[in-house]
């Protein structure tokens, strides 16, 4: 009897150690390195690296019964990992990641029930190359499909709703944006070397009717050369378009009237080399991914440089990127999510208590960038 009781106690003690190991393994790795903060010291930090997601294992919550069964049987915990993540959208802690190799949108809900599910595997609403993602105020998900040349719309739980566009409407669709009211959809048509269809096509979100186009191929104001992505700001109702081949971001009103631009080709912050994804926060700050710089640059609503997040790096470490492609902001808490294709991960950054509106970020007064920050924060080559 005593031996039986002793064996049970040993088994339970081992199980407790197992649970502790499960919960601290990834955190231990992070504690052994310097946790990245941005801006870099001696500037006051505005964002701090929080965690990395690589698969559904990182978000799915496991109850104690299943954990004990795995401990007793030696069963391994299996999850669904990224093959080639590209676009991302976040709504109230629920993360939507488009994977161009797996041809699905992977949905992870670490802030809610800790569940995982996939969108676009089957008809109706099957996906072939999910690129840009966007969501409206109701949480409906808009997925730009580069192969099917359409935008497929689902509700927040992945139920198929409808499609916009088609092969008669787009040459190379790559990005999508939705106005805050969910009435208009702005689809970025990248075009190509031999095409003049470098534009943003605007649709009625409910009827799917094509309303008008913004831009044509060129380098002038309101013209595009290989546009990549777009976002509509709920802060000022402006449309921001990543004009990749012209190395800039252009600003329009909701009807396509040109307002302004920022960026330009170069190797310093405030300039671009390979701009790709774009997002905005609730204060109107604009976040632009640059694949060549390996970072995300932050600008005020009118395009003044604020700071940057991340650095280019050949080692898979927190805040290091080789091929960053997408960025998203959770409006509920200000967390920033950055996708890297090469390292097949999503890094999450949490704003510090110093985080605030555009005119208080990074020592900025009246939307003027701190000169020291602007000059010193050079992207890593």
Coordinates of N, CA and C in Angstrom, one line a residue, residues 191-320:
X191 N -0.7 45.2 -61.1 CA -0.4 45.2 -62.5 C 0.9 44.4 -62.7
X192 N 1.7 44.9 -63.7 CA 3.0 44.2 -64.0 C 3.8 45.0 -64.9
X193 N 5.0 44.5 -65.3 CA 5.9 45.2 -66.2 C 5.3 45.6 -67.5
X194 N 4.5 44.7 -68.0 CA 3.9 45.0 -69.3 C 2.4 45.5 -69.3
X195 N 2.0 45.8 -68.1 CA 0.6 46.3 -67.9 C 0.6 47.7 -67.4
X196 N -0.5 48.4 -67.8 CA -0.7 49.8 -67.2 C -1.8 49.8 -66.1
X197 N -2.2 48.6 -65.7 CA -3.3 48.5 -64.7 C -2.6 48.5 -63.3
X198 N -2.0 49.6 -63.0 CA -1.4 49.8 -61.7 C -2.3 50.8 -61.0
X199 N -3.2 50.3 -60.1 CA -4.4 51.1 -59.7 C -5.0 50.6 -58.4
X200 N -5.9 51.3 -57.9 CA -6.8 50.8 -56.8 C -8.2 50.8 -57.3
X201 N -8.9 49.7 -57.3 CA -10.2 49.6 -57.8 C -11.2 49.6 -56.5
X202 N -12.3 50.4 -56.7 CA -13.2 50.6 -55.5 C -14.5 49.9 -55.8
X203 N -15.0 49.2 -54.8 CA -16.3 48.4 -55.0 C -17.2 48.8 -53.9
X204 N -18.5 48.6 -54.2 CA -19.5 48.6 -53.1 C -19.4 47.3 -52.3
X205 N -19.3 47.4 -51.0 CA -19.0 46.2 -50.2 C -20.2 45.2 -50.2
X206 N -21.4 45.7 -50.4 CA -22.6 44.9 -50.3 C -23.0 44.3 -51.6
X207 N -23.1 45.2 -52.6 CA -23.6 44.7 -53.9 C -22.4 44.2 -54.8
X208 N -21.2 44.5 -54.5 CA -20.1 44.1 -55.3 C -19.9 44.9 -56.6
X209 N -20.7 46.0 -56.7 CA -20.6 46.8 -57.9 C -19.3 47.6 -57.9
X210 N -18.6 47.6 -59.1 CA -17.4 48.4 -59.3 C -17.8 49.9 -59.4
X211 N -17.2 50.7 -58.5 CA -17.6 52.1 -58.4 C -16.7 53.0 -59.3
X212 N -15.4 53.0 -59.0 CA -14.4 53.8 -59.7 C -13.0 53.3 -59.4
X213 N -12.1 53.8 -60.2 CA -10.7 53.5 -60.0 C -9.9 54.7 -59.5
X214 N -8.8 54.4 -58.8 CA -7.9 55.5 -58.3 C -6.5 55.2 -59.0
X215 N -6.0 56.2 -59.8 CA -4.7 56.1 -60.3 C -4.6 55.3 -61.6
X216 N -3.4 55.4 -62.2 CA -3.0 54.7 -63.3 C -1.5 54.6 -63.3
X217 N -0.8 53.9 -64.2 CA 0.6 53.8 -64.1 C 1.4 55.1 -64.3
X218 N 2.4 55.3 -63.5 CA 3.1 56.5 -63.6 C 3.9 56.9 -62.3
X219 N 4.5 58.0 -62.3 CA 5.3 58.4 -61.1 C 4.8 59.8 -60.5
X220 N 3.8 60.3 -61.1 CA 3.3 61.6 -60.7 C 2.3 61.4 -59.5
X221 N 1.9 62.5 -58.9 CA 1.0 62.5 -57.8 C -0.3 61.7 -58.2
X222 N -0.7 60.8 -57.4 CA -1.9 60.0 -57.7 C -1.7 58.9 -58.7
X223 N -0.5 58.7 -59.2 CA -0.2 57.6 -60.1 C 0.6 56.5 -59.3
X224 N 0.6 55.3 -59.9 CA 1.3 54.2 -59.2 C 2.2 53.4 -60.1
X225 N 3.2 52.8 -59.5 CA 4.1 51.9 -60.1 C 4.2 50.7 -59.2
X226 N 3.5 49.6 -59.5 CA 3.5 48.4 -58.7 C 3.0 48.6 -57.3
X227 N 1.8 49.2 -57.1 CA 1.3 49.3 -55.7 C 1.2 48.0 -55.1
X228 N 1.3 48.0 -53.7 CA 1.4 46.7 -53.0 C 0.2 46.5 -52.0
X229 N -0.1 47.5 -51.3 CA -1.1 47.3 -50.2 C -1.8 48.6 -49.9
X230 N -2.8 48.6 -49.1 CA -3.5 49.8 -48.8 C -4.2 49.6 -47.4
X231 N -4.6 50.7 -46.8 CA -5.3 50.7 -45.6 C -6.1 52.0 -45.5
X232 N -7.3 51.9 -44.9 CA -8.1 53.1 -44.6 C -8.0 53.4 -43.1
X233 N -7.7 54.6 -42.8 CA -7.6 55.0 -41.4 C -8.9 55.4 -40.8
X234 N -9.3 54.8 -39.7 CA -10.5 55.2 -39.0 C -10.3 56.6 -38.3
X235 N -9.0 57.0 -38.1 CA -8.7 58.2 -37.5 C -9.1 59.5 -38.3
X236 N -8.8 59.4 -39.6 CA -9.0 60.6 -40.5 C -9.8 60.2 -41.8
X237 N -10.1 58.9 -41.9 CA -10.8 58.5 -43.1 C -10.0 58.7 -44.4
X238 N -8.7 58.6 -44.3 CA -7.8 58.7 -45.4 C -7.4 57.3 -45.9
X239 N -7.2 57.2 -47.2 CA -6.7 55.9 -47.8 C -5.2 56.0 -48.0
X240 N -4.4 55.1 -47.4 CA -3.0 55.1 -47.6 C -2.6 53.9 -48.5
X241 N -1.9 54.2 -49.5 CA -1.5 53.2 -50.5 C 0.0 53.0 -50.6
X242 N 0.5 51.8 -50.4 CA 1.9 51.5 -50.6 C 2.2 51.5 -52.1
X243 N 2.9 52.5 -52.6 CA 3.3 52.6 -54.0 C 4.7 52.1 -54.1
X244 N 4.8 50.7 -54.2 CA 6.1 50.0 -54.1 C 7.2 50.5 -55.1
X245 N 6.8 50.5 -56.4 CA 7.8 50.9 -57.4 C 8.2 52.3 -57.4
X246 N 7.4 53.2 -56.8 CA 7.8 54.6 -56.6 C 8.4 54.8 -55.2
X247 N 8.5 53.8 -54.4 CA 9.1 53.9 -53.0 C 8.5 54.9 -52.1
X248 N 7.2 54.9 -52.0 CA 6.5 55.9 -51.3 C 5.1 55.4 -50.8
X249 N 4.5 56.2 -50.0 CA 3.1 55.9 -49.6 C 2.3 57.2 -50.0
X250 N 1.2 56.9 -50.7 CA 0.4 58.0 -51.2 C -0.9 58.1 -50.3
X251 N -1.4 59.3 -50.1 CA -2.6 59.5 -49.3 C -3.7 60.1 -50.1
X252 N -4.9 59.5 -50.0 CA -6.1 59.9 -50.7 C -7.3 60.1 -49.8
X253 N -8.3 60.8 -50.2 CA -9.5 60.8 -49.5 C -10.3 59.6 -49.9
X254 N -11.5 59.4 -49.4 CA -12.3 58.2 -49.6 C -12.8 58.1 -51.1
X255 N -12.8 59.3 -51.8 CA -13.3 59.3 -53.1 C -12.1 59.3 -54.1
X256 N -10.9 59.1 -53.6 CA -9.7 59.0 -54.5 C -9.0 60.3 -54.8
X257 N -9.4 61.4 -54.2 CA -8.7 62.6 -54.4 C -7.3 62.6 -53.7
X258 N -6.2 62.9 -54.4 CA -4.9 62.9 -53.9 C -4.7 64.0 -52.8
X259 N -4.1 63.6 -51.7 CA -3.9 64.5 -50.6 C -2.4 64.8 -50.3
X260 N -1.6 63.7 -50.4 CA -0.2 63.9 -50.1 C 0.6 62.6 -50.3
X261 N 1.8 62.6 -49.9 CA 2.7 61.5 -50.1 C 3.9 61.6 -49.1
X262 N 4.5 60.5 -48.8 CA 5.7 60.5 -48.0 C 6.6 59.3 -48.4
X263 N 7.9 59.4 -48.0 CA 8.8 58.3 -48.3 C 9.8 58.8 -49.4
X264 N 10.2 57.8 -50.3 CA 11.2 58.1 -51.3 C 12.2 57.0 -51.2
X265 N 13.0 56.8 -52.3 CA 14.0 55.7 -52.3 C 15.2 56.1 -51.5
X266 N 15.7 55.2 -50.7 CA 16.9 55.5 -49.9 C 17.1 54.5 -48.8
X267 N 18.2 54.7 -48.0 CA 18.6 53.7 -47.0 C 18.4 54.2 -45.6
X268 N 17.8 55.4 -45.4 CA 17.6 55.9 -44.1 C 16.2 55.8 -43.7
X269 N 15.9 55.9 -42.4 CA 14.5 55.9 -41.9 C 13.8 57.0 -42.5
X270 N 12.5 56.8 -42.8 CA 11.7 57.7 -43.5 C 11.7 57.5 -45.0
X271 N 12.7 56.7 -45.5 CA 12.7 56.3 -46.9 C 12.4 54.8 -47.0
X272 N 12.3 54.4 -48.3 CA 11.9 53.0 -48.5 C 12.8 52.3 -49.5
X273 N 13.0 51.0 -49.3 CA 13.7 50.2 -50.3 C 12.8 49.2 -51.0
X274 N 12.1 48.4 -50.1 CA 11.1 47.5 -50.6 C 9.8 47.5 -49.7
X275 N 9.1 48.6 -49.8 CA 7.9 48.7 -49.0 C 6.8 47.7 -49.4
X276 N 6.1 47.1 -48.4 CA 5.2 46.1 -48.7 C 3.9 46.3 -47.9
X277 N 3.7 45.7 -46.7 CA 2.5 45.8 -46.0 C 2.3 47.1 -45.2
X278 N 1.0 47.4 -44.9 CA 0.8 48.7 -44.2 C -0.4 48.5 -43.2
X279 N -0.4 49.3 -42.2 CA -1.5 49.2 -41.2 C -1.6 50.6 -40.5
X280 N -2.7 50.8 -39.8 CA -2.8 52.1 -39.0 C -3.3 51.7 -37.6
X281 N -3.0 52.5 -36.6 CA -3.6 52.3 -35.3 C -4.7 53.3 -35.1
X282 N -5.3 53.3 -33.9 CA -6.5 54.1 -33.6 C -6.1 55.6 -33.5
X283 N -4.9 55.9 -33.4 CA -4.5 57.3 -33.3 C -4.1 57.8 -34.7
X284 N -4.2 57.0 -35.7 CA -3.9 57.4 -37.1 C -2.4 57.2 -37.5
X285 N -1.6 56.7 -36.6 CA -0.2 56.4 -37.0 C -0.1 55.3 -38.0
X286 N 0.8 55.5 -39.0 CA 0.9 54.6 -40.1 C 2.1 53.7 -40.0
X287 N 1.9 52.4 -40.1 CA 3.0 51.4 -40.0 C 3.3 50.8 -41.3
X288 N 4.5 50.9 -41.8 CA 4.9 50.4 -43.1 C 6.0 49.4 -43.1
X289 N 5.8 48.2 -43.6 CA 6.8 47.1 -43.6 C 7.7 47.4 -44.8
X290 N 9.0 47.3 -44.5 CA 10.0 47.3 -45.6 C 10.8 46.0 -45.5
X291 N 10.7 45.2 -46.6 CA 11.3 43.9 -46.6 C 12.8 44.0 -46.7
X292 N 13.3 45.0 -47.4 CA 14.8 45.1 -47.5 C 15.4 45.6 -46.2
X293 N 14.8 46.5 -45.5 CA 15.3 47.0 -44.2 C 15.1 46.0 -43.1
X294 N 14.1 45.1 -43.3 CA 13.8 44.2 -42.2 C 13.1 44.8 -41.0
X295 N 12.3 45.8 -41.3 CA 11.6 46.5 -40.1 C 10.3 47.0 -40.5
X296 N 9.6 47.7 -39.5 CA 8.4 48.4 -39.8 C 8.6 49.8 -39.3
X297 N 8.4 50.8 -40.2 CA 8.6 52.2 -39.9 C 7.2 52.8 -39.5
X298 N 7.2 53.7 -38.5 CA 6.0 54.3 -38.0 C 6.1 55.8 -38.4
X299 N 4.9 56.3 -38.9 CA 4.8 57.6 -39.4 C 3.5 58.2 -38.7
X300 N 3.5 59.5 -38.6 CA 2.3 60.2 -38.1 C 1.3 60.2 -39.3
X301 N 0.0 60.6 -39.0 CA -1.0 60.5 -40.0 C -0.6 61.3 -41.3
X302 N 0.1 62.4 -41.1 CA 0.5 63.2 -42.3 C 1.9 62.8 -42.9
X303 N 2.5 61.7 -42.4 CA 3.7 61.2 -43.0 C 5.0 61.6 -42.4
X304 N 5.0 62.1 -41.2 CA 6.2 62.5 -40.5 C 6.8 61.2 -39.8
X305 N 8.1 61.0 -39.9 CA 8.7 59.8 -39.3 C 8.6 59.9 -37.8
X306 N 8.2 58.8 -37.1 CA 8.2 58.7 -35.7 C 9.3 57.8 -35.1
X307 N 9.3 56.5 -35.6 CA 10.3 55.5 -35.1 C 10.2 54.3 -36.0
X308 N 10.9 53.2 -35.6 CA 10.7 52.0 -36.3 C 10.7 50.8 -35.3
X309 N 10.3 49.6 -35.8 CA 10.2 48.4 -35.0 C 11.0 47.3 -35.8
X310 N 11.9 46.6 -35.1 CA 12.6 45.5 -35.7 C 13.9 45.9 -36.4
X311 N 14.7 44.9 -36.7 CA 15.9 45.0 -37.5 C 16.1 43.8 -38.4
X312 N 16.8 44.0 -39.5 CA 17.2 42.9 -40.3 C 18.2 42.0 -39.6
X313 N 18.0 40.7 -39.7 CA 18.9 39.8 -39.1 C 18.9 38.4 -39.8
X314 N 20.0 37.7 -39.8 CA 20.1 36.4 -40.4 C 19.7 35.3 -39.4
X315 N 19.7 35.6 -38.1 CA 19.4 34.7 -37.1 C 17.9 34.9 -36.6
X316 N 17.2 33.8 -36.4 CA 15.8 33.8 -36.0 C 15.7 34.2 -34.5
X317 N 15.7 35.5 -34.2 CA 15.6 36.0 -32.9 C 14.5 36.9 -32.8
X318 N 14.0 37.3 -31.6 CA 12.9 38.2 -31.4 C 13.3 39.6 -32.1
X319 N 12.4 40.1 -32.8 CA 12.5 41.4 -33.5 C 13.5 41.4 -34.6
X320 N 14.0 40.2 -35.1 CA 14.9 40.1 -36.2 C 14.1 39.5 -37.4

